[in-house]
Coordinates of C-alpha atoms in Angstrom, one line a residue:
Chain A
M1 CA -13.3 35.1 7.9
E2 CA -12.5 32.2 5.4
D3 CA -12.4 34.6 2.7
L4 CA -10.1 36.9 4.6
Q5 CA -7.8 33.9 5.0
A6 CA -7.9 32.7 1.5
Y7 CA -7.3 36.6 0.3
F8 CA -4.3 36.4 2.5
A9 CA -3.3 33.0 1.4
K10 CA -3.5 34.1 -2.3
A11 CA -1.3 37.3 -1.5
L12 CA 1.3 35.4 0.2
R13 CA 1.5 32.6 -2.7
A14 CA 1.9 35.6 -5.1
Q15 CA 4.6 37.4 -2.9
V16 CA 6.7 34.3 -1.7
G17 CA 5.5 31.6 -3.6
F18 CA 4.0 29.3 -0.5
V19 CA 1.5 30.0 2.5
P20 CA 3.7 29.3 5.5
A21 CA 2.5 26.4 7.7
A22 CA 0.6 27.5 11.1
P23 CA 3.5 28.2 13.7
A24 CA 3.5 26.8 17.2
A25 CA 0.4 27.9 18.6
G26 CA 1.1 27.6 22.2
L27 CA 2.1 25.0 24.7
W28 CA 0.3 21.5 24.8
R29 CA -0.8 19.4 27.9
P30 CA -2.9 15.7 27.3
A31 CA -6.4 16.5 28.6
D32 CA -6.5 12.9 29.9
Q33 CA -4.9 9.4 29.8
A34 CA -6.1 8.8 26.3
E35 CA -4.4 11.9 24.9
A36 CA -1.2 11.3 26.7
E37 CA -1.1 7.5 25.5
K38 CA -1.9 8.8 22.1
F39 CA 1.0 11.2 22.5
E40 CA 3.3 8.7 23.4
R41 CA 2.5 6.3 20.7
D42 CA 2.7 8.9 18.1
W43 CA 6.0 10.7 19.4
C44 CA 7.7 9.1 22.1
R45 CA 7.4 5.3 20.8
H46 CA 9.5 6.7 17.4
C47 CA 12.0 9.1 19.5
I48 CA 15.4 8.1 20.8
H49 CA 15.3 9.8 23.8
D50 CA 13.0 7.5 25.7
K51 CA 15.3 4.5 24.9
A52 CA 18.8 5.5 26.3
E53 CA 20.7 3.1 28.7
D54 CA 20.6 3.6 32.3
W55 CA 23.8 5.5 33.5
E56 CA 25.7 6.5 36.8
D57 CA 26.4 10.2 37.4
E58 CA 29.6 11.7 39.1
F59 CA 28.0 11.2 42.6
G60 CA 27.4 7.5 41.8
N61 CA 23.5 8.1 41.5
H62 CA 21.8 5.7 39.3
V63 CA 20.0 7.8 36.5
P64 CA 17.5 5.9 34.5
G65 CA 17.7 6.3 30.6
C66 CA 14.2 7.6 30.1
C67 CA 13.0 10.9 28.6
V68 CA 13.2 13.8 30.8
I69 CA 10.6 15.7 29.0
L70 CA 8.3 12.7 29.0
D71 CA 8.8 12.2 32.8
C72 CA 8.0 16.0 33.7
G73 CA 5.2 16.1 31.4
M74 CA 3.6 13.0 32.6
T75 CA 4.0 14.1 36.1
G76 CA 2.1 17.6 35.5
N77 CA 5.0 19.9 35.3
S78 CA 5.7 22.6 32.6
V79 CA 7.3 21.2 29.6
E80 CA 8.4 24.0 26.9
E81 CA 9.0 21.1 24.2
W82 CA 5.5 20.0 24.0
V83 CA 3.4 22.5 21.6
T84 CA 0.3 22.6 19.4
R85 CA 1.2 22.9 15.9
D86 CA -1.2 22.8 13.1
G87 CA -3.8 21.8 15.5
L88 CA -1.8 18.6 16.6
A89 CA 0.8 17.8 19.5
A90 CA 4.2 18.1 18.8
C91 CA 7.6 17.6 20.8
L92 CA 10.3 20.2 19.6
A93 CA 12.9 17.7 21.2
F94 CA 11.8 14.8 18.8
E95 CA 14.8 12.8 17.3
Q96 CA 13.5 9.9 15.2
D97 CA 14.8 6.3 16.3
A98 CA 15.9 4.7 13.0
R99 CA 14.6 1.2 14.2
F100 CA 11.1 2.7 14.7
P101 CA 10.6 5.2 11.9
A102 CA 7.9 7.5 12.7
R103 CA 4.5 7.5 10.9
C104 CA 4.0 10.9 9.0
L105 CA 1.1 12.7 10.6
K106 CA 0.2 14.7 7.5
T107 CA 0.0 12.0 4.7
M108 CA -3.4 11.1 4.1
E109 CA -4.3 7.5 4.8
M110 CA -5.0 5.0 2.0
F111 CA -7.3 2.8 3.9
Chain B
M1 CA 26.9 -37.9 19.7
Q2 CA 30.4 -37.4 18.7
L3 CA 31.7 -35.6 15.4
S4 CA 34.3 -33.4 13.9
I5 CA 33.7 -30.8 11.4
K6 CA 35.4 -27.7 9.7
R7 CA 35.2 -24.7 11.6
A8 CA 34.3 -22.5 8.6
D9 CA 31.4 -24.9 7.7
L10 CA 30.3 -24.8 11.4
A11 CA 30.5 -21.0 11.7
R12 CA 28.5 -20.6 8.3
A13 CA 25.8 -23.0 9.3
V14 CA 25.6 -21.8 12.9
T15 CA 25.4 -18.1 11.4
A16 CA 22.8 -19.0 8.9
V17 CA 20.4 -20.5 11.7
G18 CA 21.3 -18.2 14.5
R19 CA 19.5 -15.5 12.6
A20 CA 16.4 -17.0 13.6
V21 CA 17.2 -17.1 17.3
E22 CA 15.8 -13.8 19.3
A23 CA 18.5 -12.2 21.3
R24 CA 16.3 -12.2 24.7
N25 CA 14.2 -15.3 25.4
T26 CA 12.1 -16.3 28.2
V27 CA 12.1 -19.8 27.3
P28 CA 15.5 -21.3 27.7
V29 CA 15.3 -23.7 24.8
L30 CA 14.5 -20.8 22.2
S31 CA 18.0 -19.4 22.9
M32 CA 19.5 -22.8 21.6
L33 CA 20.1 -24.4 18.5
R34 CA 19.3 -28.2 18.1
L35 CA 22.1 -30.0 16.6
S36 CA 21.5 -33.6 14.9
A37 CA 24.4 -35.5 13.9
D38 CA 23.7 -38.4 11.4
G39 CA 25.3 -40.2 8.3
D40 CA 27.9 -37.7 7.3
C41 CA 26.3 -34.3 8.1
L42 CA 25.6 -32.2 11.0
T43 CA 22.1 -30.4 10.9
L44 CA 21.5 -27.4 12.8
R45 CA 18.3 -25.8 13.8
G46 CA 17.0 -22.5 15.2
T47 CA 13.6 -21.0 16.0
D48 CA 11.8 -18.1 17.4
L49 CA 8.6 -20.2 17.3
D50 CA 7.2 -18.4 14.4
V51 CA 10.2 -19.1 12.1
E52 CA 12.5 -22.1 11.9
V53 CA 15.9 -22.2 9.9
T54 CA 17.7 -25.5 9.3
A55 CA 21.1 -25.7 7.7
S56 CA 23.3 -28.7 7.3
A57 CA 27.1 -28.9 7.0
A58 CA 29.2 -32.1 5.9
A59 CA 31.0 -33.5 9.0
S60 CA 32.7 -36.8 9.9
V61 CA 30.2 -38.3 12.4
H62 CA 31.7 -41.0 14.7
A63 CA 28.6 -41.5 16.9
A64 CA 25.1 -40.2 15.7
G65 CA 23.0 -38.2 18.5
E66 CA 21.3 -34.9 19.0
T67 CA 21.2 -32.3 21.4
C68 CA 20.4 -28.4 22.1
V69 CA 23.2 -25.9 22.8
N70 CA 23.2 -22.1 23.4
A71 CA 23.1 -20.5 20.0
K72 CA 25.4 -17.5 21.0
L73 CA 28.3 -19.5 22.6
L74 CA 28.2 -21.9 19.8
A75 CA 28.5 -19.0 17.3
D76 CA 31.3 -17.1 19.1
I77 CA 33.3 -20.4 19.7
A78 CA 33.0 -21.3 15.9
K79 CA 34.3 -17.7 14.8
K80 CA 37.1 -17.6 17.8
A81 CA 38.2 -21.1 17.3
G82 CA 41.9 -21.3 16.5
N83 CA 42.3 -24.5 14.6
D84 CA 40.6 -25.3 11.2
D85 CA 38.9 -28.5 12.7
V86 CA 36.5 -28.5 15.7
S87 CA 35.1 -31.7 17.5
L88 CA 31.8 -31.8 19.2
T89 CA 31.1 -34.6 21.8
L90 CA 28.3 -35.1 24.2
E91 CA 29.3 -36.1 27.4
G92 CA 26.4 -36.4 29.8
D93 CA 24.4 -33.2 29.5
Q94 CA 27.5 -31.3 28.8
L95 CA 28.7 -30.6 24.9
I96 CA 32.5 -30.8 24.6
V97 CA 33.8 -28.4 21.7
K98 CA 37.5 -28.8 21.3
S99 CA 39.6 -27.0 18.8
G100 CA 43.4 -27.0 18.6
R101 CA 44.2 -26.9 22.6
S102 CA 41.1 -25.0 23.3
R103 CA 38.4 -27.0 25.1
F104 CA 34.7 -25.8 26.0
S105 CA 32.2 -27.4 28.1
L106 CA 28.6 -26.3 27.1
A107 CA 25.4 -26.8 29.1
T108 CA 22.7 -28.7 26.9
L109 CA 19.1 -29.4 26.9
P110 CA 17.4 -32.5 25.4
A111 CA 16.6 -32.4 21.6
S112 CA 13.1 -33.6 22.5
D113 CA 12.4 -30.2 24.1
F114 CA 13.1 -28.2 20.9
P115 CA 9.7 -27.2 19.2
D116 CA 9.3 -28.5 15.6
L117 CA 7.4 -26.1 12.9
T118 CA 8.0 -28.5 9.8
A119 CA 4.9 -30.5 10.3
G120 CA 2.3 -30.0 7.7
T121 CA 1.3 -30.3 4.2
Y122 CA 1.8 -27.6 1.5
N123 CA -0.5 -26.7 -1.2
A124 CA 1.9 -25.4 -4.0
T125 CA 5.5 -26.0 -4.5
F126 CA 7.6 -23.9 -7.3
D127 CA 10.8 -22.4 -8.0
I128 CA 11.5 -18.5 -7.9
D129 CA 13.7 -15.9 -7.2
L130 CA 12.0 -14.8 -4.0
A131 CA 14.7 -12.4 -2.7
A132 CA 14.3 -10.4 -6.0
L133 CA 10.6 -10.4 -6.1
F134 CA 10.2 -9.1 -2.5
A135 CA 13.2 -6.4 -2.8
P136 CA 11.3 -3.8 -4.4
V137 CA 8.5 -4.0 -2.0
Q138 CA 10.1 -4.6 1.2
F139 CA 10.6 -0.7 2.2
A140 CA 6.8 -0.3 2.2
I141 CA 6.3 -3.0 5.2
S142 CA 4.5 -1.4 7.9
T143 CA 5.8 -1.4 11.3
E144 CA 2.5 -0.4 13.1
E145 CA 1.5 -3.1 15.8
T146 CA -2.4 -2.4 15.6
R147 CA -2.3 -3.3 12.0
Y148 CA -0.6 -6.4 12.2
Y149 CA -1.8 -7.6 8.7
L150 CA 0.6 -5.1 7.1
N151 CA 3.5 -6.2 8.8
G152 CA 4.6 -8.5 6.0
I153 CA 4.4 -9.0 2.0
F154 CA 1.3 -10.1 0.6
F155 CA 2.4 -13.1 -2.1
K156 CA -0.1 -14.3 -4.4
G157 CA 0.3 -16.9 -7.4
E158 CA -2.0 -15.9 -10.4
F159 CA -2.4 -17.9 -13.3
D160 CA -0.3 -15.1 -15.4
K161 CA 1.8 -13.9 -12.8
T162 CA 3.4 -14.1 -9.3
I163 CA 2.7 -10.8 -7.3
A164 CA 4.3 -9.4 -4.1
V165 CA 2.6 -6.3 -2.4
A166 CA 3.6 -4.5 0.7
T167 CA 1.8 -1.1 1.9
D168 CA 1.9 0.8 5.4
G169 CA -1.3 2.9 4.4
H170 CA 1.0 5.7 3.3
R171 CA 2.8 4.2 0.5
L172 CA 2.4 0.8 -1.6
S173 CA 4.7 -0.9 -3.6
R174 CA 3.6 -3.8 -6.0
H175 CA 6.0 -6.2 -8.0
H176 CA 5.0 -8.9 -10.3
V177 CA 7.2 -11.4 -12.3
A178 CA 6.1 -14.4 -14.6
A179 CA 3.5 -17.1 -13.1
S180 CA 5.1 -19.6 -11.0
A181 CA 2.3 -21.3 -9.5
E182 CA -1.4 -20.7 -8.7
F183 CA -1.9 -20.3 -5.3
A184 CA -4.4 -18.0 -2.8
G185 CA -2.6 -14.8 -1.3
I186 CA -0.7 -15.1 1.8
I187 CA 1.0 -12.6 4.1
V188 CA 4.8 -13.3 4.4
P189 CA 6.2 -12.0 8.0
R190 CA 9.0 -9.2 7.8
K191 CA 11.6 -11.3 9.5
I192 CA 11.6 -14.0 6.5
V193 CA 12.3 -11.5 4.4
G194 CA 15.4 -10.6 5.9
L195 CA 16.4 -14.1 5.9
L196 CA 16.0 -15.0 2.4
P197 CA 18.9 -16.3 0.3
K198 CA 19.8 -14.6 -3.1
G199 CA 18.9 -16.5 -6.2
S200 CA 16.3 -19.1 -7.2
V201 CA 14.9 -21.0 -4.2
T202 CA 12.2 -23.9 -4.0
V203 CA 9.0 -22.3 -2.2
S204 CA 6.3 -24.2 -0.8
V205 CA 3.1 -22.5 0.5
S206 CA 0.2 -23.5 2.5
D207 CA -2.5 -21.7 4.2
S208 CA -0.6 -21.4 7.6
K209 CA 3.1 -21.8 6.4
I210 CA 5.8 -20.8 3.8
R211 CA 8.7 -23.0 3.4
V212 CA 12.0 -22.2 1.3
E213 CA 14.6 -24.3 0.5
A214 CA 18.0 -23.1 -1.2
G215 CA 20.7 -26.0 -1.1
D216 CA 21.3 -27.1 2.5
L217 CA 19.4 -24.2 3.9
V218 CA 15.7 -24.5 4.7
I219 CA 13.4 -21.8 6.3
V220 CA 10.1 -22.6 7.5
S221 CA 7.8 -19.8 8.6
K222 CA 4.2 -19.1 9.9
L223 CA 2.2 -16.9 8.0
I224 CA 0.5 -13.6 9.3
D225 CA -3.1 -14.8 9.9
G226 CA -5.2 -11.8 8.6
T227 CA -6.8 -10.1 5.5
F228 CA -4.7 -8.2 3.4
P229 CA -6.5 -4.9 2.3
D230 CA -8.1 -4.9 -1.2
Y231 CA -4.8 -3.3 -2.6
N232 CA -6.2 -2.9 -6.4
R233 CA -9.0 -0.6 -5.1
V234 CA -6.2 2.2 -3.9
I235 CA -4.1 1.8 -7.1
P236 CA -5.6 4.8 -9.3
T237 CA -6.4 3.8 -12.7
A238 CA -7.6 7.2 -13.8
N239 CA -4.7 9.5 -13.1
D240 CA -4.5 11.6 -16.5
K241 CA -1.7 14.0 -15.6
I242 CA 1.6 12.2 -16.6
I243 CA 4.7 13.8 -15.6
T244 CA 8.1 12.4 -16.7
V245 CA 11.1 13.3 -14.5
D246 CA 14.6 12.2 -14.1
R247 CA 14.7 9.8 -11.0
D248 CA 18.2 11.1 -9.4
E249 CA 17.0 14.8 -10.2
I250 CA 14.0 14.6 -8.3
M251 CA 15.6 12.6 -5.4
K252 CA 18.3 15.0 -5.1
A253 CA 16.2 18.1 -5.3
A254 CA 13.5 16.8 -2.6
D255 CA 16.6 15.9 -0.4
R256 CA 18.3 19.3 -0.8
V257 CA 15.0 21.3 0.2
S258 CA 14.1 18.8 3.0
T259 CA 17.3 19.6 4.7
I260 CA 15.4 22.5 6.6
S261 CA 12.3 20.5 7.4
S262 CA 11.5 19.3 10.8
E263 CA 12.3 15.6 11.8
R264 CA 8.5 14.9 11.6
G265 CA 7.5 17.5 9.0
R266 CA 9.1 16.5 5.9
A267 CA 6.3 17.9 3.7
V268 CA 7.8 19.0 0.1
R269 CA 5.3 21.0 -2.1
F270 CA 5.6 20.1 -5.8
S271 CA 4.2 22.8 -8.0
I272 CA 4.0 21.3 -11.2
A273 CA 3.9 23.3 -14.5
P274 CA 4.7 22.5 -18.1
G275 CA 8.0 21.9 -18.6
A276 CA 9.1 22.2 -14.7
I277 CA 8.3 21.0 -11.4
S278 CA 9.2 23.7 -8.3
L279 CA 9.8 22.0 -4.9
S280 CA 9.4 24.0 -1.9
V281 CA 9.5 23.4 1.9
N282 CA 8.6 25.5 4.7
N283 CA 9.6 25.1 8.4
P284 CA 8.4 27.8 10.7
E285 CA 11.2 27.2 13.0
S286 CA 14.2 27.2 10.5
G287 CA 12.9 28.8 7.2
S288 CA 12.1 27.9 3.8
A289 CA 13.8 26.5 0.6
S290 CA 12.9 25.9 -3.0
D291 CA 14.6 24.4 -5.9
E292 CA 13.5 23.5 -9.7
I293 CA 13.9 20.6 -12.1
A294 CA 13.2 20.0 -15.3
A295 CA 9.9 17.8 -16.4
E296 CA 8.0 16.6 -19.2
Y297 CA 4.5 17.7 -18.5
G298 CA 2.0 19.5 -20.8
G299 CA -1.4 19.5 -18.5
E300 CA -2.8 22.2 -16.1
P301 CA -0.5 23.5 -13.3
L302 CA -1.0 21.5 -10.3
D303 CA 0.1 21.9 -6.7
I304 CA 0.5 18.4 -4.5
G305 CA 2.6 17.7 -1.3
F306 CA 4.6 14.7 -0.5
N307 CA 6.7 13.3 2.4
S308 CA 10.4 13.6 1.1
Q309 CA 11.3 10.5 2.9
Y310 CA 8.6 8.5 1.2
I311 CA 9.6 10.1 -2.4
R312 CA 13.4 8.9 -1.6
D313 CA 12.2 5.4 -0.5
L314 CA 9.9 5.0 -3.7
F315 CA 12.2 6.3 -6.2
S316 CA 15.2 4.4 -4.8
V317 CA 13.4 1.2 -6.1
V318 CA 13.7 2.0 -9.8
P319 CA 16.6 2.4 -11.9
A320 CA 18.2 5.7 -12.9
G321 CA 16.6 7.5 -15.8
P322 CA 13.0 8.7 -16.7
V323 CA 10.2 7.9 -14.0
K324 CA 6.4 8.4 -14.8
L325 CA 4.6 10.1 -12.0
A326 CA 0.9 10.0 -12.9
L327 CA -1.2 12.4 -10.8
L328 CA -5.1 13.4 -10.8
D329 CA -5.1 16.3 -8.6
G330 CA -3.6 17.7 -5.3
G331 CA -5.6 15.4 -3.1
A332 CA -5.3 12.0 -4.7
P333 CA -2.8 9.3 -4.5
G334 CA 0.2 9.4 -7.1
V335 CA 1.3 6.3 -9.2
I336 CA 5.1 5.9 -9.9
T337 CA 6.2 3.7 -12.9
S338 CA 9.1 3.2 -14.7
A339 CA 10.0 1.8 -18.3
G340 CA 13.3 0.6 -17.0
F341 CA 11.5 -1.5 -14.4
D342 CA 8.8 -3.4 -15.9
G343 CA 6.3 -5.2 -13.4
W344 CA 6.7 -2.5 -10.5
T345 CA 4.1 0.1 -9.4
G346 CA 4.5 2.3 -6.6
V347 CA 1.6 4.4 -5.0
L348 CA 2.1 7.5 -2.6
M349 CA -0.6 9.4 -0.8
P350 CA -0.3 13.1 -0.6
M351 CA 0.3 15.2 2.5
R352 CA -1.9 17.9 3.7
V353 CA 0.2 21.1 3.0

């Protein structure tokens, strides 16, 4: 199987110059609390969506400025934005908060 | 306490010390500045319990004394005052601030409640342009809370040079200048780096504190209590594939191809061949991009991936012109140096692409 993958990778590299990264391989759900916490640490902490200010809608209802996706996901609802990519959990709605720049997940570690 | 002071002098001093005060505090006295009037000057002090900034300004002191007053209120009053002269008078537990026809009455706390970080002795004192030493490494300071010992700049005085190093585990920046004094390595917290004045300053260091003095401004900060990693171990010395590229060209090309990359997948593949570097990005959602730049290289072809954001950060430090990128293979860190910037070395870890 690995030989076959290597063969196709070589053919792709020859034809288009690179091997495409793995596409989203399906939706992702945290298996346990530890996984959920890791996801929040890796993604939500660096994203602007969970740091909006509370607001009031046109009916006068208080709407907390938390991330709707995170709120849905952590209560067990279906979230289309959470996917598995290259074997890792990812959020398609991620927008980086410049104050807390995200740590690159694919760069190798020095220490 | 009673004094009068020029509005501009008060505003300058309050702004300088106010940068040490955190916007939100649970301890009331930490949102305040300590004002001490004595002789012919007003001394202001602000702290967050880790950093303490002291600044002085010339004033006509009619009655010596000291008190604590809210930093934000005093800063706003100093900025908005309608007259060039401001008078401060302590009446009971209220500080009366007058400027022209304006009059403000501010709540105070006793000066004895204000914490003091200045106590202690220092092992070495020397003059150095600390802001210039730290500037090229500042970008690499980590923001990770777990590895707190990377949240600052490693600062060490060796017999032949003074070194500053910062790393976040993905990139490392080292800068050294001529020797000032010999002292053991310390980790200077991120916050003080942003407060440093430009130009030569007098620095005193001990095992637990650093003191920076520039004219009437004094900054005292606690150090990060931790062990900085052995950075010499991660700076490769055997990278024999030397590529020389123009700084602006590689930065612009990396920026161009990363246009289509996702927020957290800024991987750029560098295909290095004699005479040229081909840059390519592939994003499953939005497509792919490629670009090519000229490079001086005569070795075997090599493929390596780097985060375009890190490329931009590291190459921004060096001046425009030719930059040397030393590589070993696609899985080993690259070393960046520039003939135009002696004393600086950058190390960048590759990506899995």
